[in-house]
Coordinates of C-alpha atoms in Angstrom, one line a residue:
M297 CA 100.9 49.5 92.1
S298 CA 103.0 46.4 92.7
G299 CA 102.7 44.7 96.0
T300 CA 106.5 44.5 96.2
F301 CA 108.8 47.1 97.4
V302 CA 111.7 46.8 94.9
G303 CA 112.9 50.1 93.8
M304 CA 111.4 52.1 96.7
P305 CA 113.3 55.3 97.6
A306 CA 115.2 55.7 100.8
F307 CA 113.1 56.5 103.9
P308 CA 114.0 60.3 104.0
K309 CA 112.8 60.8 100.4
A310 CA 109.7 58.7 100.8
A311 CA 108.8 60.3 104.1
H312 CA 109.4 63.8 102.6
E313 CA 106.6 63.1 100.1
A314 CA 104.3 61.4 102.6
V315 CA 104.2 64.2 105.2
R316 CA 102.9 66.5 102.5
N317 CA 99.8 64.4 102.1
D318 CA 97.2 66.0 104.4
T319 CA 94.6 63.2 104.0
L320 CA 97.2 60.5 104.8
R321 CA 98.3 62.3 107.9
A322 CA 94.8 62.9 109.1
N323 CA 93.9 59.2 108.6
L324 CA 97.0 58.0 110.4
R325 CA 96.6 60.5 113.3
H326 CA 93.0 59.5 113.9
A327 CA 93.6 55.8 113.7
T328 CA 96.8 55.5 115.7
H329 CA 95.6 57.7 118.5
T330 CA 92.3 55.8 118.7
I331 CA 94.0 52.4 118.9
R332 CA 96.7 53.4 121.4
D333 CA 94.2 55.1 123.7
K334 CA 92.1 51.9 123.8
R335 CA 95.2 49.8 124.3
A336 CA 96.2 51.8 127.3
V337 CA 92.8 51.1 128.9
A338 CA 92.9 47.4 128.1
V339 CA 96.5 47.0 129.5
A340 CA 95.7 48.9 132.7
E341 CA 93.1 46.3 133.5
L342 CA 95.8 43.7 134.2
A343 CA 97.6 44.2 137.5
D344 CA 100.3 41.7 136.4
W345 CA 101.0 43.2 133.0
A346 CA 104.7 43.8 133.7
E347 CA 105.0 40.1 134.8
L348 CA 103.2 38.9 131.6
R349 CA 105.5 41.1 129.5
E350 CA 108.6 39.6 131.2
A351 CA 107.2 36.1 130.8
G352 CA 106.7 36.7 127.1
K353 CA 110.2 38.0 126.7
Q354 CA 111.7 35.0 128.6
I355 CA 109.6 32.4 126.6
K356 CA 110.8 33.9 123.3
D357 CA 114.4 34.1 124.4
I358 CA 114.4 30.5 125.6
T359 CA 112.9 29.4 122.4
L360 CA 115.3 31.3 120.2
S361 CA 118.3 30.0 122.2
S362 CA 117.3 26.4 121.3
L363 CA 115.4 27.1 118.0
D364 CA 116.9 24.2 116.2
H365 CA 115.6 21.8 118.8
Y366 CA 112.0 23.2 118.9
L367 CA 111.8 23.3 115.1
V368 CA 112.7 19.6 114.8
Q369 CA 110.2 18.8 117.6
L370 CA 107.6 20.8 115.6
E371 CA 108.3 19.0 112.4
E372 CA 108.0 15.6 114.1
A373 CA 104.6 16.6 115.7
V374 CA 103.1 18.0 112.5
T375 CA 104.2 14.9 110.6
A376 CA 102.8 12.6 113.2
A377 CA 99.5 14.4 113.0
G378 CA 99.2 13.9 109.2
G379 CA 100.7 17.1 107.9
T380 CA 103.7 17.6 105.7
V381 CA 106.6 20.0 106.6
H382 CA 108.7 21.8 104.0
W383 CA 111.8 23.9 104.7
A384 CA 112.4 27.1 102.7
A385 CA 115.8 28.8 103.0
D386 CA 114.7 31.9 101.1
A387 CA 111.8 33.6 99.3
A388 CA 112.5 31.8 96.0
E389 CA 112.4 28.4 97.5
A390 CA 109.2 29.2 99.5
N391 CA 107.5 30.5 96.4
R392 CA 108.5 27.4 94.4
I393 CA 107.2 25.0 97.1
V394 CA 103.9 26.8 97.4
T395 CA 103.4 27.0 93.6
E396 CA 104.1 23.3 93.1
L397 CA 101.7 22.4 95.9
V398 CA 98.9 24.5 94.4
K399 CA 99.5 23.2 90.9
A400 CA 99.4 19.6 92.2
T401 CA 95.8 20.2 93.2
G402 CA 94.9 21.3 89.7
E403 CA 93.5 24.6 91.0
S404 CA 94.1 28.0 89.5
E405 CA 93.0 30.2 92.5
V406 CA 93.5 30.2 96.2
V407 CA 92.1 32.1 99.2
K408 CA 94.6 33.7 101.6
V409 CA 94.5 35.0 105.2
K410 CA 96.8 36.2 107.9
S411 CA 100.2 35.9 106.4
M412 CA 102.7 38.7 106.4
A413 CA 105.3 36.1 105.5
T414 CA 103.7 35.6 102.1
Q415 CA 103.8 39.4 101.6
E416 CA 107.5 39.4 102.6
I417 CA 108.3 36.8 99.9
G418 CA 106.0 38.3 97.2
L419 CA 104.0 35.1 96.9
N420 CA 100.9 36.7 95.3
E421 CA 103.0 38.2 92.5
H422 CA 104.8 34.8 92.0
L423 CA 101.5 32.9 91.8
E424 CA 100.1 35.4 89.4
A425 CA 103.1 34.9 87.1
E426 CA 102.4 31.2 87.2
G427 CA 98.7 31.6 86.3
I428 CA 97.3 31.3 89.8
R429 CA 95.1 34.0 91.3
A430 CA 95.3 34.6 95.0
Y431 CA 92.4 36.3 96.8
E432 CA 93.0 38.1 100.1
T433 CA 90.2 37.6 102.5
D434 CA 91.1 39.8 105.5
L435 CA 89.0 42.9 105.1
A436 CA 91.9 45.3 105.2
E437 CA 94.0 43.2 102.9
L438 CA 91.1 43.0 100.6
I439 CA 90.9 46.8 100.4
V440 CA 94.6 46.9 99.7
Q441 CA 94.4 44.3 97.0
L442 CA 91.4 45.8 95.3
G443 CA 93.0 49.2 95.4
E444 CA 96.3 47.9 93.9
D445 CA 98.0 49.2 96.9
R446 CA 100.5 48.1 99.5
P447 CA 99.9 47.4 103.2
S448 CA 100.9 50.3 105.5
H449 CA 100.3 48.8 109.0
I450 CA 100.9 45.4 110.6
L451 CA 97.5 45.2 112.2
V452 CA 95.4 47.5 109.9
P453 CA 97.0 47.3 106.5
A454 CA 94.5 49.8 105.0
I455 CA 95.0 52.3 107.9
H456 CA 95.9 55.0 105.4
R457 CA 92.4 54.8 103.8
N458 CA 89.3 56.5 105.1
R459 CA 85.7 55.2 104.6
G460 CA 85.0 57.3 101.5
E461 CA 88.1 56.0 99.8
I462 CA 87.2 52.4 100.7
R463 CA 83.6 52.9 99.3
D464 CA 85.0 54.2 96.0
I465 CA 87.4 51.3 95.8
F466 CA 84.6 48.8 96.4
R467 CA 82.4 50.4 93.8
S468 CA 85.0 50.5 91.1
E469 CA 87.0 47.3 91.7
M470 CA 85.0 44.6 93.3
G471 CA 83.3 43.5 90.0
K472 CA 86.7 42.9 88.4
W473 CA 87.6 40.3 91.1
G474 CA 84.2 38.7 91.6
R475 CA 80.8 39.8 93.0
S476 CA 80.2 43.5 92.5
A477 CA 79.5 46.0 95.3
P478 CA 75.8 46.6 95.9
E479 CA 74.2 49.5 94.1
G480 CA 74.2 52.7 96.0
L481 CA 76.9 51.5 98.5
S482 CA 77.5 54.2 101.1
D483 CA 80.6 54.7 103.4
S484 CA 78.7 53.3 106.4
P485 CA 81.0 50.7 108.1
A486 CA 78.1 48.2 108.3
E487 CA 77.4 48.5 104.5
L488 CA 81.1 48.3 103.7
A489 CA 81.5 45.2 105.8
E490 CA 78.4 43.6 104.3
A491 CA 79.7 44.3 100.8
A492 CA 83.0 42.6 101.7
R493 CA 81.1 39.6 103.3
L494 CA 79.0 39.0 100.2
H495 CA 82.0 39.4 97.9
L496 CA 84.2 37.0 99.9
R497 CA 81.5 34.4 100.7
E498 CA 81.4 33.0 97.1
K499 CA 85.1 32.7 97.1
F500 CA 85.2 30.7 100.3
L501 CA 82.5 28.4 99.1
R502 CA 84.3 27.4 95.9
A503 CA 87.9 27.5 97.1
K504 CA 89.7 24.2 97.1
V505 CA 93.1 25.7 98.3
G506 CA 93.7 28.0 101.3
I507 CA 97.0 29.7 102.2
S508 CA 97.6 31.1 105.6
G509 CA 100.2 32.2 108.0
A510 CA 100.2 31.6 111.8
N511 CA 100.7 33.7 114.9
F512 CA 102.2 30.8 116.8
M513 CA 103.3 27.2 116.3
V514 CA 103.3 24.9 119.3
A515 CA 106.3 22.5 119.1
E516 CA 105.0 19.9 121.5
T517 CA 101.8 19.2 119.6
G518 CA 102.4 20.5 116.1
T519 CA 99.5 22.9 116.5
L520 CA 99.2 26.2 114.6
V521 CA 97.3 29.2 115.9
V522 CA 95.7 32.1 114.1
V523 CA 94.0 34.9 116.0
E524 CA 91.8 37.4 114.2
S525 CA 88.7 39.6 114.6
E526 CA 86.5 38.9 111.6
G527 CA 86.0 35.2 111.1
N528 CA 87.4 35.2 107.6
G529 CA 90.4 33.4 108.8
R530 CA 88.4 30.5 110.1
M531 CA 86.6 30.2 106.8
C532 CA 89.9 30.1 105.0
L533 CA 91.4 27.6 107.4
T534 CA 88.4 25.1 107.5
L535 CA 86.6 25.1 104.2
P536 CA 89.3 24.4 101.5
E537 CA 90.4 20.8 100.9
T538 CA 94.1 21.8 101.0
L539 CA 95.7 24.2 103.4
I540 CA 99.2 25.6 103.0
S541 CA 100.6 27.6 105.9
V542 CA 103.7 29.7 105.3
V543 CA 105.3 30.7 108.7
G544 CA 108.5 32.3 109.8
I545 CA 110.7 29.9 111.9
E546 CA 110.6 32.4 114.8
K547 CA 106.9 31.8 115.4
V548 CA 107.4 28.6 117.3
V549 CA 106.8 28.3 121.1
P550 CA 107.6 25.2 123.1
T551 CA 104.3 24.3 124.8
W552 CA 100.6 24.9 125.0
R553 CA 101.1 26.5 128.4
D554 CA 103.2 29.2 126.7
L555 CA 100.2 30.3 124.7
E556 CA 98.5 31.4 127.8
V557 CA 100.8 34.4 128.1
F558 CA 100.6 35.5 124.5
L559 CA 96.8 35.1 124.2
Q560 CA 96.6 37.7 126.9
T561 CA 99.2 40.2 125.7
L562 CA 98.6 40.0 122.0
P563 CA 95.0 41.0 121.8
R564 CA 95.4 43.8 124.3
S565 CA 98.4 45.2 122.5
S566 CA 97.0 45.0 119.1
T567 CA 93.2 45.5 119.0
A568 CA 92.8 46.5 122.7
E569 CA 90.5 43.5 123.2
R570 CA 90.6 41.2 126.2
M571 CA 90.7 38.2 123.9
N572 CA 90.5 37.7 120.2
P573 CA 87.0 37.1 118.8
Y574 CA 88.4 34.2 116.7
T575 CA 91.2 32.0 117.9
S576 CA 91.6 29.1 115.4
M577 CA 93.9 26.2 116.1
W578 CA 94.6 23.2 113.9
T579 CA 96.9 20.1 114.3
G580 CA 97.6 18.1 111.2
T581 CA 94.6 16.7 109.4
N582 CA 91.4 15.0 110.3
D583 CA 89.1 12.9 108.1
D584 CA 85.9 14.4 109.6
D585 CA 86.8 18.1 109.9
G586 CA 88.8 20.8 108.1
P587 CA 91.3 20.3 105.2
S588 CA 92.3 16.8 104.2
D589 CA 95.8 17.9 103.1
F590 CA 97.9 20.2 105.2
H591 CA 101.4 21.6 104.4
L592 CA 103.6 23.7 106.6
V593 CA 106.3 25.8 104.9
L594 CA 108.8 26.9 107.5
L595 CA 110.4 30.1 106.2
D596 CA 114.0 31.2 107.0
N597 CA 114.6 34.1 104.5
G598 CA 117.4 35.7 106.7
R599 CA 116.1 34.8 110.1
T600 CA 119.0 32.6 111.0
D601 CA 121.3 35.6 110.2
V602 CA 119.3 37.7 112.6
L603 CA 119.5 35.0 115.2
A604 CA 123.3 35.1 115.0
D605 CA 123.4 38.8 116.1
E606 CA 123.4 38.9 119.9
V607 CA 121.8 42.4 119.9
G608 CA 119.6 42.3 116.8
R609 CA 118.1 38.8 117.5
Q610 CA 115.6 40.3 120.0
A611 CA 113.6 41.5 116.9
L612 CA 112.6 37.9 116.4
R613 CA 110.6 38.1 119.7
C614 CA 108.1 40.2 117.8
I615 CA 104.5 38.9 117.9
R616 CA 103.3 41.4 115.3
C617 CA 100.9 43.3 117.6
S618 CA 101.8 46.7 116.0
A619 CA 101.7 48.6 119.3
C620 CA 105.0 50.2 118.5
L621 CA 103.6 51.7 115.3
N622 CA 100.7 53.3 117.1
V623 CA 102.9 55.2 119.5
C624 CA 105.7 56.2 117.0
P625 CA 105.8 59.9 116.1
V626 CA 107.7 59.1 112.9
Y627 CA 105.2 56.5 111.7
E628 CA 102.3 58.7 112.5
R629 CA 103.6 61.4 110.2
A630 CA 105.2 59.3 107.5
G631 CA 102.9 56.3 107.2
G632 CA 103.9 52.7 106.4
H633 CA 104.7 53.0 102.8
A634 CA 107.7 55.2 103.4
Y635 CA 109.5 52.2 105.0
G636 CA 109.7 50.3 101.8
S637 CA 108.9 47.0 103.4
V638 CA 106.0 44.9 104.4
Y639 CA 107.1 45.5 108.0
P640 CA 106.7 49.3 108.7
G641 CA 107.2 51.4 111.8
P642 CA 109.8 50.8 114.5
I643 CA 109.8 47.0 114.3
G644 CA 110.3 47.3 110.5
A645 CA 113.1 49.7 111.0
I646 CA 115.1 47.0 112.9
L647 CA 113.7 43.8 111.3
T648 CA 113.9 44.6 107.6
P649 CA 117.6 45.7 107.5
Q650 CA 118.5 42.5 109.3
L651 CA 116.4 40.2 107.0
R652 CA 117.5 42.0 103.8
G653 CA 120.8 43.4 104.8
T654 CA 121.9 47.1 104.7
T655 CA 123.4 47.3 101.3
S656 CA 120.5 49.0 99.5
E657 CA 119.7 52.7 99.9
V658 CA 116.3 52.0 101.5
D659 CA 117.5 49.4 104.0
S660 CA 120.5 51.4 105.1
S661 CA 118.2 54.4 105.8
L662 CA 115.7 52.5 108.0
P663 CA 117.8 52.4 111.2
Y664 CA 117.7 56.3 111.1
A665 CA 113.8 56.4 110.8
S666 CA 113.4 57.0 114.5
T667 CA 113.8 59.7 117.1
L668 CA 115.0 57.1 119.6
C669 CA 112.3 58.4 122.0
G670 CA 111.8 54.9 123.4
A671 CA 108.0 54.9 123.2
C672 CA 108.1 51.7 121.2
Y673 CA 110.0 49.9 123.9
D674 CA 107.6 51.0 126.5
V675 CA 104.6 49.4 124.8
C676 CA 106.2 46.3 123.4
P677 CA 104.6 43.2 125.0
V678 CA 107.8 41.2 124.7
A679 CA 110.1 44.0 125.7
I680 CA 112.1 44.4 122.5
D681 CA 114.6 47.2 123.1
I682 CA 114.0 48.8 119.7
P683 CA 116.2 51.9 120.4
E684 CA 119.1 49.7 121.3
V685 CA 118.8 47.7 118.1
L686 CA 118.5 50.9 116.1
V687 CA 121.7 52.3 117.4
H688 CA 123.4 48.9 116.9
L689 CA 122.3 48.9 113.2
R690 CA 123.4 52.5 112.7
E691 CA 126.9 51.5 113.8
K692 CA 126.8 48.7 111.2
V693 CA 125.6 51.1 108.4
A694 CA 128.3 53.7 109.4
D695 CA 131.0 51.0 109.4
Q696 CA 130.1 49.9 105.8
G697 CA 130.8 53.4 104.5
G698 CA 128.9 55.4 101.9
K699 CA 129.2 59.0 100.8
G700 CA 127.7 60.6 103.9
H701 CA 129.7 58.4 106.3
R702 CA 133.0 58.9 104.4
L703 CA 132.6 62.7 104.7
E704 CA 131.7 62.3 108.4
K705 CA 134.8 60.2 109.1
A706 CA 137.0 62.7 107.2
A707 CA 135.5 65.6 109.2
I708 CA 136.1 63.8 112.5
K709 CA 139.6 62.9 111.5
A710 CA 140.4 66.5 110.6
A711 CA 138.8 67.8 113.8
G712 CA 140.9 65.4 115.8
W713 CA 144.1 66.7 114.2
V714 CA 143.1 70.3 114.9
L715 CA 142.2 69.6 118.5
D716 CA 145.6 67.8 118.9
H717 CA 147.4 71.0 117.8
P718 CA 146.5 73.9 120.1
G719 CA 148.3 76.5 118.1
V720 CA 146.3 75.7 114.9
L721 CA 143.0 75.6 117.0
A722 CA 143.8 79.1 118.5
A723 CA 144.5 80.6 115.1
G724 CA 141.3 79.1 113.7
E725 CA 139.3 80.6 116.5
R726 CA 140.7 84.1 116.0
I727 CA 140.1 84.0 112.2
A728 CA 136.5 82.8 112.8
S729 CA 135.8 85.6 115.3
R730 CA 137.3 88.3 113.1
T731 CA 135.2 87.2 110.1
R732 CA 132.0 86.7 112.0
A733 CA 130.1 89.4 110.0
L734 CA 130.6 87.2 106.9
H735 CA 129.3 84.0 108.3
P736 CA 126.0 82.6 106.8
K737 CA 123.1 81.7 109.0
K738 CA 122.5 78.5 107.0
L739 CA 124.9 75.8 106.1
P740 CA 125.2 74.8 102.4
G741 CA 124.9 71.3 101.0
P742 CA 122.4 68.5 101.2
G743 CA 123.8 67.1 104.5
A744 CA 124.6 70.0 106.9
G745 CA 122.1 72.2 105.0
Q746 CA 119.2 70.0 106.1
W747 CA 120.2 70.5 109.8
T748 CA 119.9 74.3 109.4
E749 CA 116.6 74.3 107.5
S750 CA 114.7 74.7 110.7
R751 CA 117.4 76.4 112.9
D752 CA 120.0 79.2 112.6
L753 CA 123.7 78.7 113.3
P754 CA 124.7 80.2 116.7
E755 CA 126.3 83.6 116.4
M756 CA 130.1 83.7 116.7
P757 CA 131.4 85.6 119.8
T758 CA 133.5 88.8 119.2
E759 CA 136.6 87.0 120.5
P760 CA 137.7 83.5 121.3
F761 CA 137.3 82.2 124.8
R762 CA 141.0 81.6 125.3
D763 CA 141.7 85.3 124.5
W764 CA 139.0 86.5 126.9
W765 CA 140.5 84.3 129.6
K766 CA 143.9 85.7 129.2
K767 CA 142.6 89.3 129.5
N768 CA 140.3 88.6 132.5
R769 CA 142.3 86.0 134.4
T770 CA 145.8 87.6 134.5
G771 CA 148.4 85.5 136.2
E772 CA 146.4 82.2 136.0
P773 CA 147.4 79.3 133.9
T774 CA 146.2 79.4 130.3

């Protein structure tokens, strides 16, 4: 299956299929409940969590309000430290830049880690078309790649797979990409991790080019930061001679001091750890350590359009912790693939339609992929009011029209006319009461019919309220 999401069905259709997969639902339920329960314990340990959350929100908002300034400062600092900065307005430009950089090294393969931005732009597929093979080195991303699958979670891309499925993928696919899985591989987590370690180690040792993302970029020093739990990221960041980092422009923070907030809130909200096992930081190049050639590709790809929306721009605060996915009742049942985007769950429902627009069927459906219960806002470490943005985007989708919205507008207009003519309303009420025995319990059609699939229409009274009032309140105004 392609790693891109072009041609995906709208969320309702994709979710309808997903909720019928009992294995998928069991995997998601177990994983999300486990992660969110652990997160609750880790967060409760901090008496100042609310203050940290507000501090993260304020840092992000201040940065976004002067994003142009901080990006220029970042470019100057990276350049001064020996790196090269490239600006990419969209996916096509970013893919072209990265491809040219890889080809300039003469290499035909790269190792990759920690970059949802490269998934967003379809970099792997573009490199493959240019004769360059990209190897994912994050364990979950490796599982997804070997299984010719797509990520379904921000933190745990293979959350929809259980241990038995992973074992089968390793046994059948590892040999096609490099070192084969050991004979007799079981579904023991230790054995699976060891098989992945051995498979990836040979790639790290021979790779000349690494491609990464970044969790944060520090404007004042030009430092990039990656936090991870396995150590694969550090191998990818330090062993290759050339490192290319593709990062969304919203990932910048002004100062080193700002990291102190996020390095407390991110691990607790994502992996329920007090701090990440591996926090890697690099600033430009150094003759004695790490890659000798460093390139930073700053990706826009719709982010400045999001920034221009006073309500929607708060989505750019996101630090990709995935806490909102783990508490979302919709995500738990539908899974990540139903969202048709590399960004699933509540944050994907507000970020993707802003990055890609709402003209396609799948993107216009995403703002409705929510119950508006607010659980996502409660756990967000940077206080993104996801329900507020969802409603805001629904207004936009409704304003642009479409079959369902045109019918809704026509119905509202007709109802307004009837309510403005009391005689017509009274006649309609009497006709409805007198024909009550003929009324169906379900509504026809794909729109209203879906509403009555799980509920009956209320029974019509024997007489209209206004007629009852006249008979029982004689002499009073009608």
